[in-house]
Short mmCIF file of C-alpha atoms in Angstrom, two decimals:
data_model
loop_
_atom_site.label_atom_id
_atom_site.label_comp_id
_atom_site.label_asym_id
_atom_site.label_seq_id
_atom_site.Cartn_x
_atom_site.Cartn_y
_atom_site.Cartn_z
CA MET A 1 -14.56 -46.45 -13.13
CA THR A 2 -17.45 -48.27 -11.53
CA PRO A 3 -20.33 -46.41 -9.82
CA ALA A 4 -18.90 -47.37 -6.43
CA GLU A 5 -15.47 -46.06 -7.40
CA VAL A 6 -16.73 -42.68 -8.61
CA LEU A 7 -18.88 -42.30 -5.49
CA GLN A 8 -15.86 -43.06 -3.33
CA ALA A 9 -13.74 -40.60 -5.28
CA VAL A 10 -16.31 -37.79 -4.88
CA THR A 11 -16.69 -38.56 -1.17
CA GLU A 12 -12.92 -38.37 -0.66
CA ARG A 13 -12.77 -35.09 -2.52
CA LEU A 14 -15.57 -33.66 -0.39
CA ALA A 15 -13.83 -34.84 2.77
CA GLY A 16 -10.48 -33.35 1.75
CA PRO A 17 -9.13 -30.02 2.98
CA ALA A 18 -11.09 -27.04 1.72
CA ASP A 19 -9.39 -24.29 -0.27
CA PRO A 20 -10.37 -20.98 1.41
CA GLU A 21 -9.99 -19.22 -1.94
CA GLY A 22 -11.38 -22.04 -4.08
CA PRO A 23 -14.64 -22.29 -6.03
CA VAL A 24 -16.47 -23.81 -3.06
CA SER A 25 -15.58 -21.13 -0.51
CA GLY A 26 -18.91 -19.32 -0.07
CA PRO A 27 -21.94 -20.39 1.97
CA GLY A 28 -24.21 -21.19 -1.00
CA LEU A 29 -26.10 -24.39 -1.67
CA GLY A 30 -25.50 -24.67 -5.39
CA ALA A 31 -21.82 -23.80 -5.52
CA GLY A 32 -20.74 -23.30 -1.90
CA ARG A 33 -20.07 -25.02 1.37
CA SER A 34 -23.69 -25.61 2.36
CA GLY A 35 -24.07 -27.78 -0.72
CA THR A 36 -20.84 -29.69 -0.16
CA ALA A 37 -21.72 -30.24 3.51
CA LEU A 38 -25.12 -31.65 2.56
CA ALA A 39 -23.63 -33.90 -0.11
CA LEU A 40 -20.96 -35.24 2.22
CA GLY A 41 -23.56 -35.78 4.93
CA VAL A 42 -25.63 -37.94 2.58
CA LEU A 43 -22.68 -39.84 1.10
CA ALA A 44 -21.20 -40.44 4.57
CA GLY A 45 -23.95 -42.87 5.49
CA ASP A 46 -23.25 -44.18 8.98
CA ASP A 47 -19.52 -43.38 8.93
CA PRO A 48 -18.99 -41.21 12.04
CA GLY A 49 -15.73 -39.77 10.76
CA LEU A 50 -17.24 -38.59 7.51
CA ARG A 51 -20.29 -37.25 9.31
CA GLN A 52 -18.03 -35.19 11.53
CA MET A 53 -16.30 -33.83 8.45
CA ALA A 54 -19.67 -32.89 7.01
CA HIS A 55 -20.45 -31.07 10.24
CA GLY A 56 -17.17 -29.21 9.97
CA THR A 57 -17.96 -28.16 6.40
CA LEU A 58 -21.36 -26.87 7.51
CA ALA A 59 -19.61 -24.89 10.26
CA GLN A 60 -17.39 -23.34 7.58
CA ALA A 61 -20.53 -22.40 5.65
CA VAL A 62 -21.97 -20.69 8.73
CA ARG A 63 -18.78 -18.66 9.15
CA ALA A 64 -18.50 -17.70 5.47
CA PRO A 65 -19.29 -14.09 4.52
CA GLY A 66 -22.96 -13.66 3.69
CA ALA A 67 -24.14 -16.80 5.48
CA MET A 68 -26.62 -14.94 7.64
CA ARG A 69 -27.92 -12.64 4.91
CA GLY A 70 -31.16 -13.11 3.04
CA GLY A 71 -31.31 -14.65 -0.40
CA GLY A 72 -33.05 -17.32 -2.41
CA LEU A 73 -32.96 -21.00 -1.56
CA TYR A 74 -29.45 -21.33 -2.96
CA SER A 75 -27.78 -18.47 -1.11
CA GLY A 76 -27.22 -17.07 2.36
CA ALA A 77 -29.28 -18.14 5.34
CA ALA A 78 -31.69 -20.26 3.30
CA ALA A 79 -28.85 -22.32 1.83
CA VAL A 80 -27.35 -23.00 5.25
CA ALA A 81 -30.77 -23.83 6.70
CA PHE A 82 -31.59 -26.27 3.89
CA ALA A 83 -28.28 -28.07 4.37
CA ALA A 84 -28.62 -28.19 8.15
CA HIS A 85 -32.17 -29.52 7.95
CA GLY A 86 -31.10 -32.17 5.47
CA MET A 87 -28.21 -33.27 7.69
CA VAL A 88 -30.32 -33.89 10.80
CA ARG A 89 -30.07 -37.52 11.90
CA ALA A 90 -31.23 -37.29 15.53
CA PRO A 91 -33.88 -35.25 17.36
CA GLY A 92 -32.59 -31.82 18.28
CA GLU A 93 -29.58 -31.90 15.97
CA TYR A 94 -28.84 -28.40 14.59
CA ARG A 95 -31.86 -27.07 16.50
CA GLY A 96 -30.10 -23.91 17.65
CA LEU A 97 -28.77 -23.13 14.19
CA LEU A 98 -32.16 -23.70 12.56
CA GLU A 99 -33.92 -21.56 15.17
CA ALA A 100 -31.50 -18.74 14.39
CA LEU A 101 -31.83 -19.09 10.63
CA THR A 102 -35.59 -19.58 10.26
CA PRO A 103 -36.55 -15.94 11.02
CA ARG A 104 -34.05 -14.78 8.39
CA VAL A 105 -35.60 -17.13 5.84
CA GLU A 106 -39.05 -15.82 6.74
CA GLU A 107 -37.90 -12.22 6.32
CA THR A 108 -36.44 -12.99 2.92
CA ALA A 109 -39.63 -14.74 1.83
CA ALA A 110 -41.64 -11.69 2.88
CA GLY A 111 -39.35 -9.51 0.79
CA ARG A 112 -39.77 -11.74 -2.25
CA ILE A 113 -43.55 -11.66 -1.81
CA ALA A 114 -43.54 -7.87 -1.62
CA ALA A 115 -41.42 -7.63 -4.78
CA LEU A 116 -43.66 -10.13 -6.57
CA ARG A 117 -46.80 -8.20 -5.71
CA ALA A 118 -45.17 -4.95 -6.79
CA ASP A 119 -44.35 -6.50 -10.17
CA LEU A 120 -47.89 -7.81 -10.52
CA ALA A 121 -49.32 -4.40 -9.72
CA ALA A 122 -47.02 -2.70 -12.25
CA GLY A 123 -48.14 -5.08 -14.98
CA ALA A 124 -44.88 -4.78 -16.94
CA GLY A 125 -43.70 -8.35 -16.52
CA LEU A 126 -42.20 -10.13 -13.54
CA ARG A 127 -38.61 -10.53 -12.51
CA ALA A 128 -37.90 -14.26 -12.28
CA HIS A 129 -36.10 -13.95 -8.95
CA THR A 130 -39.34 -12.92 -7.28
CA PHE A 131 -41.14 -16.23 -7.91
CA ASP A 132 -38.81 -18.97 -9.19
CA ALA A 133 -37.30 -22.05 -7.58
CA VAL A 134 -33.67 -20.92 -7.42
CA SER A 135 -33.98 -17.36 -6.13
CA GLY A 136 -37.64 -16.65 -5.55
CA ALA A 137 -40.71 -17.42 -3.48
CA ALA A 138 -41.17 -20.96 -4.78
CA GLY A 139 -37.77 -22.15 -3.57
CA LEU A 140 -38.07 -20.39 -0.23
CA GLY A 141 -41.54 -21.86 0.16
CA ARG A 142 -40.14 -25.36 -0.27
CA LEU A 143 -37.69 -24.70 2.56
CA LEU A 144 -40.45 -23.27 4.76
CA LEU A 145 -42.50 -26.41 4.08
CA ALA A 146 -39.68 -28.35 5.72
CA LEU A 147 -39.00 -25.90 8.55
CA GLU A 148 -42.45 -24.58 9.52
CA PRO A 149 -45.20 -26.16 7.41
CA ASP A 150 -47.97 -24.62 9.51
CA GLY A 151 -46.35 -21.22 9.89
CA PRO A 152 -47.56 -17.87 8.57
CA ALA A 153 -44.52 -17.42 6.34
CA LEU A 154 -45.41 -20.40 4.13
CA ALA A 155 -49.05 -19.32 4.14
CA GLY A 156 -47.91 -15.96 2.82
CA VAL A 157 -45.90 -17.56 0.04
CA LEU A 158 -48.84 -19.71 -1.03
CA ALA A 159 -51.20 -16.72 -1.00
CA ALA A 160 -48.84 -14.80 -3.28
CA LEU A 161 -48.52 -17.73 -5.70
CA VAL A 162 -52.30 -18.06 -5.79
CA GLU A 163 -52.42 -14.39 -6.84
CA LEU A 164 -49.76 -15.11 -9.44
CA ALA A 165 -51.92 -17.82 -10.98
CA ALA A 166 -55.09 -15.74 -11.08
CA PRO A 167 -56.52 -15.17 -14.59
CA GLY A 168 -55.37 -11.99 -16.27
CA GLY A 169 -58.65 -11.39 -18.09
CA ASP A 170 -60.00 -12.27 -21.53
CA GLY A 171 -57.16 -12.61 -24.01
CA ALA A 172 -54.63 -11.30 -21.50
CA LEU A 173 -51.25 -12.85 -20.87
CA PRO A 174 -50.85 -14.98 -17.75
CA ARG A 175 -49.94 -12.70 -14.87
CA TRP A 176 -46.55 -14.41 -14.48
CA TRP A 177 -45.06 -13.44 -17.83
CA THR A 178 -41.47 -12.31 -17.54
CA ALA A 179 -39.93 -9.14 -18.89
CA GLY A 180 -36.82 -9.50 -21.05
CA GLY A 181 -35.31 -12.83 -22.00
CA PRO A 182 -34.45 -15.88 -19.89
CA GLY A 183 -31.58 -15.13 -17.56
CA LEU A 184 -31.25 -11.53 -18.77
CA PRO A 185 -32.13 -8.48 -16.68
CA GLY A 186 -32.69 -6.15 -19.65
CA PRO A 187 -33.98 -6.17 -23.23
CA ASP A 188 -33.38 -9.27 -25.34
CA PRO A 189 -33.62 -9.10 -29.14
CA ASP A 190 -34.92 -12.67 -29.24
CA HIS A 191 -37.69 -11.79 -26.76
CA PRO A 192 -38.43 -8.14 -27.49
CA ARG A 193 -41.64 -8.11 -25.48
CA GLY A 194 -40.68 -10.69 -22.88
CA HIS A 195 -41.42 -14.38 -22.47
CA LEU A 196 -43.16 -17.09 -20.49
CA ASN A 197 -40.66 -19.41 -18.87
CA LEU A 198 -41.33 -23.16 -18.76
CA GLY A 199 -38.15 -24.20 -16.92
CA LEU A 200 -38.46 -25.75 -13.47
CA ALA A 201 -35.53 -23.69 -12.21
CA HIS A 202 -36.66 -20.25 -13.38
CA GLY A 203 -40.19 -20.58 -14.73
CA ILE A 204 -43.77 -21.37 -13.78
CA PRO A 205 -43.21 -25.11 -13.09
CA GLY A 206 -41.50 -24.07 -9.84
CA PRO A 207 -44.55 -22.35 -8.31
CA LEU A 208 -46.77 -25.14 -9.66
CA ALA A 209 -44.58 -27.78 -8.03
CA LEU A 210 -44.66 -25.96 -4.68
CA LEU A 211 -48.44 -25.55 -4.75
CA ALA A 212 -48.79 -29.27 -5.48
CA LEU A 213 -46.18 -30.42 -2.95
CA THR A 214 -47.73 -28.41 -0.13
CA ARG A 215 -51.16 -29.83 -0.89
CA LEU A 216 -49.74 -33.37 -0.98
CA GLN A 217 -48.27 -32.75 2.48
CA GLY A 218 -51.58 -31.51 3.86
CA VAL A 219 -50.87 -27.76 3.75
CA ARG A 220 -53.84 -25.92 2.27
CA ALA A 221 -54.43 -22.31 1.27
CA PRO A 222 -57.50 -20.49 -0.08
CA GLY A 223 -57.56 -20.71 -3.87
CA GLN A 224 -54.78 -23.27 -3.97
CA ASP A 225 -56.66 -25.87 -6.00
CA GLU A 226 -57.80 -23.26 -8.50
CA ALA A 227 -54.21 -22.01 -8.84
CA ILE A 228 -52.93 -25.53 -9.49
CA GLU A 229 -55.70 -26.05 -12.04
CA SER A 230 -54.83 -22.80 -13.81
CA LEU A 231 -51.07 -23.32 -13.98
CA ALA A 232 -51.18 -27.04 -14.77
CA GLY A 233 -53.86 -26.53 -17.40
CA TRP A 234 -51.77 -23.86 -19.09
CA LEU A 235 -48.66 -26.07 -18.99
CA ALA A 236 -50.50 -29.10 -20.35
CA ALA A 237 -51.89 -27.01 -23.20
CA ARG A 238 -48.38 -25.89 -24.22
CA GLN A 239 -47.04 -29.37 -24.89
CA ARG A 240 -45.45 -29.82 -28.31
CA PRO A 241 -46.79 -32.40 -30.78
CA ASP A 242 -44.14 -34.85 -29.54
CA GLY A 243 -45.46 -34.40 -25.98
CA GLY A 244 -42.53 -32.38 -24.67
CA TRP A 245 -42.21 -28.72 -23.79
CA PRO A 246 -40.24 -25.77 -25.14
CA MET A 247 -37.99 -23.93 -22.72
CA THR A 248 -39.75 -20.60 -23.23
CA VAL A 249 -42.66 -19.05 -25.16
CA ARG A 250 -42.32 -15.52 -26.51
CA VAL A 251 -45.01 -13.05 -25.55
CA GLU A 252 -45.78 -12.49 -29.24
CA ASP A 253 -46.37 -16.20 -29.80
CA GLU A 254 -48.53 -16.54 -26.69
CA GLU A 255 -50.73 -13.60 -27.70
CA ALA A 256 -51.10 -15.01 -31.22
CA GLY A 257 -51.95 -18.47 -29.92
CA ARG A 258 -49.18 -20.12 -31.90
CA PRO A 259 -46.43 -22.50 -30.77
CA PRO A 260 -42.84 -21.28 -30.77
CA ALA A 261 -41.13 -21.66 -34.15
CA GLN A 262 -38.41 -24.32 -33.94
CA ALA A 263 -38.63 -24.24 -30.17
CA PRO A 264 -35.31 -25.10 -28.49
CA THR A 265 -35.54 -27.91 -25.98
CA ARG A 266 -33.40 -29.74 -23.46
CA ALA A 267 -33.80 -32.83 -21.28
CA ALA A 268 -32.60 -31.14 -18.11
CA TRP A 269 -33.85 -30.21 -14.66
CA CYS A 270 -33.41 -26.48 -15.17
CA TYR A 271 -35.09 -26.24 -18.58
CA GLY A 272 -36.91 -28.72 -20.75
CA THR A 273 -39.32 -31.61 -20.63
CA PRO A 274 -38.13 -33.48 -17.48
CA GLY A 275 -38.66 -30.56 -15.10
CA ALA A 276 -41.96 -29.51 -16.66
CA ALA A 277 -43.17 -33.11 -16.68
CA ARG A 278 -42.36 -33.54 -12.99
CA ALA A 279 -44.29 -30.40 -12.06
CA LEU A 280 -47.31 -31.51 -14.09
CA PHE A 281 -47.15 -34.99 -12.58
CA LEU A 282 -47.13 -33.54 -9.05
CA ALA A 283 -50.12 -31.36 -9.93
CA GLY A 284 -51.96 -34.38 -11.28
CA THR A 285 -51.22 -36.30 -8.11
CA ALA A 286 -52.35 -33.42 -5.90
CA LEU A 287 -55.70 -32.96 -7.68
CA GLY A 288 -56.30 -36.54 -8.76
CA ARG A 289 -55.94 -35.76 -12.47
CA ALA A 290 -54.94 -38.99 -14.17
CA ASP A 291 -54.70 -37.20 -17.53
CA TRP A 292 -51.98 -34.86 -16.29
CA ARG A 293 -50.07 -37.71 -14.71
CA ALA A 294 -50.27 -39.82 -17.85
CA GLY A 295 -49.33 -36.90 -20.09
CA ALA A 296 -46.28 -36.15 -17.97
CA VAL A 297 -45.09 -39.76 -18.04
CA THR A 298 -45.64 -40.07 -21.78
CA ALA A 299 -43.73 -36.85 -22.42
CA LEU A 300 -40.78 -38.00 -20.34
CA GLU A 301 -40.74 -41.40 -22.01
CA ALA A 302 -40.67 -39.71 -25.43
CA ALA A 303 -37.86 -37.37 -24.39
CA LEU A 304 -35.73 -40.27 -23.17
CA ALA A 305 -36.21 -42.10 -26.46
CA ASP A 306 -34.26 -39.39 -28.32
CA PRO A 307 -30.84 -38.87 -26.69
CA ALA A 308 -29.82 -36.65 -29.60
CA GLY A 309 -32.31 -34.08 -28.30
CA TRP A 310 -31.13 -34.07 -24.71
CA HIS A 311 -28.55 -31.29 -25.17
CA LEU A 312 -27.07 -31.92 -21.73
CA SER A 313 -23.74 -30.75 -20.40
CA GLY A 314 -21.72 -32.86 -17.99
CA ALA A 315 -22.90 -34.86 -15.02
CA GLY A 316 -24.47 -32.12 -12.90
CA LEU A 317 -27.97 -31.79 -11.52
CA CYS A 318 -28.80 -28.50 -13.22
CA HIS A 319 -28.25 -29.23 -16.90
CA GLY A 320 -26.46 -32.58 -16.87
CA THR A 321 -27.19 -36.28 -16.73
CA GLY A 322 -27.38 -36.30 -12.92
CA GLY A 323 -30.52 -34.19 -12.86
CA LEU A 324 -32.13 -36.27 -15.57
CA LEU A 325 -31.38 -39.49 -13.68
CA ARG A 326 -32.90 -38.14 -10.47
CA ILE A 327 -36.10 -36.95 -12.13
CA VAL A 328 -36.56 -40.19 -14.06
CA GLN A 329 -36.04 -42.22 -10.89
CA ARG A 330 -38.62 -40.15 -9.00
CA MET A 331 -41.09 -40.42 -11.86
CA ALA A 332 -40.52 -44.16 -12.29
CA GLN A 333 -41.08 -44.79 -8.59
CA ASP A 334 -44.18 -42.61 -8.34
CA SER A 335 -45.84 -43.64 -11.61
CA GLY A 336 -44.88 -47.30 -11.80
CA SER A 337 -43.94 -46.82 -15.47
CA PRO A 338 -41.98 -49.87 -16.69
CA ALA A 339 -40.63 -47.81 -19.60
CA LEU A 340 -39.12 -45.22 -17.25
CA ALA A 341 -37.73 -47.87 -14.91
CA ALA A 342 -36.08 -49.58 -17.86
CA ARG A 343 -34.17 -46.40 -18.66
CA LEU A 344 -32.54 -46.09 -15.25
CA PRO A 345 -29.56 -48.45 -15.73
CA ASP A 346 -28.41 -46.68 -18.89
CA LEU A 347 -28.88 -43.27 -17.28
CA ALA A 348 -26.87 -44.37 -14.25
CA ALA A 349 -24.12 -45.58 -16.58
CA ALA A 350 -24.12 -42.20 -18.32
CA VAL A 351 -23.81 -40.36 -14.99
CA THR A 352 -20.98 -42.70 -13.97
CA ARG A 353 -19.14 -41.99 -17.20
CA ASP A 354 -19.69 -38.24 -16.97
CA LEU A 355 -18.65 -38.20 -13.32
CA ALA A 356 -15.43 -40.05 -14.08
CA ALA A 357 -14.61 -37.47 -16.75
CA ALA A 358 -15.40 -34.61 -14.36
CA LEU A 359 -13.17 -36.11 -11.69
CA ALA A 360 -10.33 -36.53 -14.17
CA ALA A 361 -10.72 -32.87 -15.12
CA ALA A 362 -10.74 -31.85 -11.43
CA GLU A 363 -14.09 -30.09 -11.79
CA PRO A 364 -15.45 -28.52 -8.59
CA ALA A 365 -17.33 -30.75 -6.15
CA THR A 366 -20.38 -28.50 -6.04
CA LEU A 367 -24.01 -29.47 -5.60
CA LEU A 368 -25.91 -27.97 -8.51
CA GLU A 369 -23.51 -28.13 -11.45
CA GLY A 370 -20.55 -30.12 -10.12
CA THR A 371 -19.62 -33.61 -9.04
CA ALA A 372 -21.26 -33.53 -5.60
CA GLY A 373 -24.82 -33.29 -6.91
CA ALA A 374 -24.22 -35.86 -9.62
CA ALA A 375 -22.88 -38.21 -6.98
CA LEU A 376 -26.06 -37.73 -4.94
CA ALA A 377 -28.16 -38.72 -7.96
CA LEU A 378 -26.02 -41.80 -8.53
CA HIS A 379 -26.12 -42.67 -4.83
CA ALA A 380 -29.91 -42.40 -4.82
CA HIS A 381 -30.08 -44.76 -7.79
CA ALA A 382 -27.89 -47.27 -5.96
CA HIS A 383 -29.95 -46.91 -2.76
CA PRO A 384 -33.55 -46.43 -3.93
CA ARG A 385 -34.97 -46.90 -0.43
CA SER A 386 -32.76 -44.18 1.09
CA GLY A 387 -35.44 -41.47 0.89
CA ALA A 388 -33.08 -38.94 -0.70
CA GLY A 389 -34.76 -35.88 0.79
CA TRP A 390 -31.90 -33.73 -0.48
CA ASP A 391 -33.66 -33.41 -3.85
CA ALA A 392 -36.31 -31.15 -2.30
CA CYS A 393 -33.99 -28.29 -3.31
CA LEU A 394 -34.92 -29.18 -6.93
CA LEU A 395 -38.65 -28.95 -6.07
CA ILE A 396 -39.20 -32.47 -7.42
CA SER A 397 -40.09 -33.84 -3.99
#
């Protein structure tokens, strides 16, 4: 199938009748109707019929159980609000819905901040959902930057992340170390004393990206520059000899000042060099640090040169070729790197191939791990001047 054919096939699937008991029945952004509505709204272009179908899918998301409840960026009211904001094409569109949802997003952000500060005060390691991009303050802060950039809710998020980045004292762990292992609520034999997470989805690159993005959009907070300096400096210092990043660092290794032994890696958005490189690049742009920007570009170029080390799964945005394509395109555009730009055609071909396989297997048309998000990445590659604001949910823009 050609890129145009797979995009058409995904669009038709998104526009088809929804299964009320199917995998895309909830209101979520990553795997629910908010995400499919947003994807269809982008892929619809100027087609009024498809845009109306996207509106209908968003209405289904609003009516789904849990749509008005609090949650991270990818669930509940925040998911619906992100989709609605991304689907606006004319002044006043979805104004009533967004006015109803914004206070719920603010309340949830306040709850995440309170939980984050409680974890910091306890000193026994953080829970990732308090601060990360998917479920925590960083993701909610990115939505608030779109909804109310000058509001007190975003200011509160930034203040909490500045506290998160504060030095822990001589020889102490960074304050944002995480109890347990990645993705696990309890003890993990591979991380007996916890870990430091370097994934953009669940680790410190998420807060770093938000602090940089807000500064780049003119939103300032006391201590913000120092927080960016602290987090970006730590991230830059943890690069592997090949320039890339491990997915996690064990507490024991961090305290001993040694790199992880045989560190696992991945070339994905959620974990691995691409996400970490994007966060470092944004920090370098925000503070005018050419060394961070150059280091991020070099690391991504090196990661792309070794496809055997990508360890990707499918076409999706989270841990598939779609997310890699979108990050590389953003980095190529922002850095002007000819090496990154030269990789885009092959990456687009890989996404096309993976999308065709996913369609043949009837995989769900979801945003984060399914065909909808991969189609958005491929669509953005085909229309590089489109703006593609949908990728703000990845905290890469």
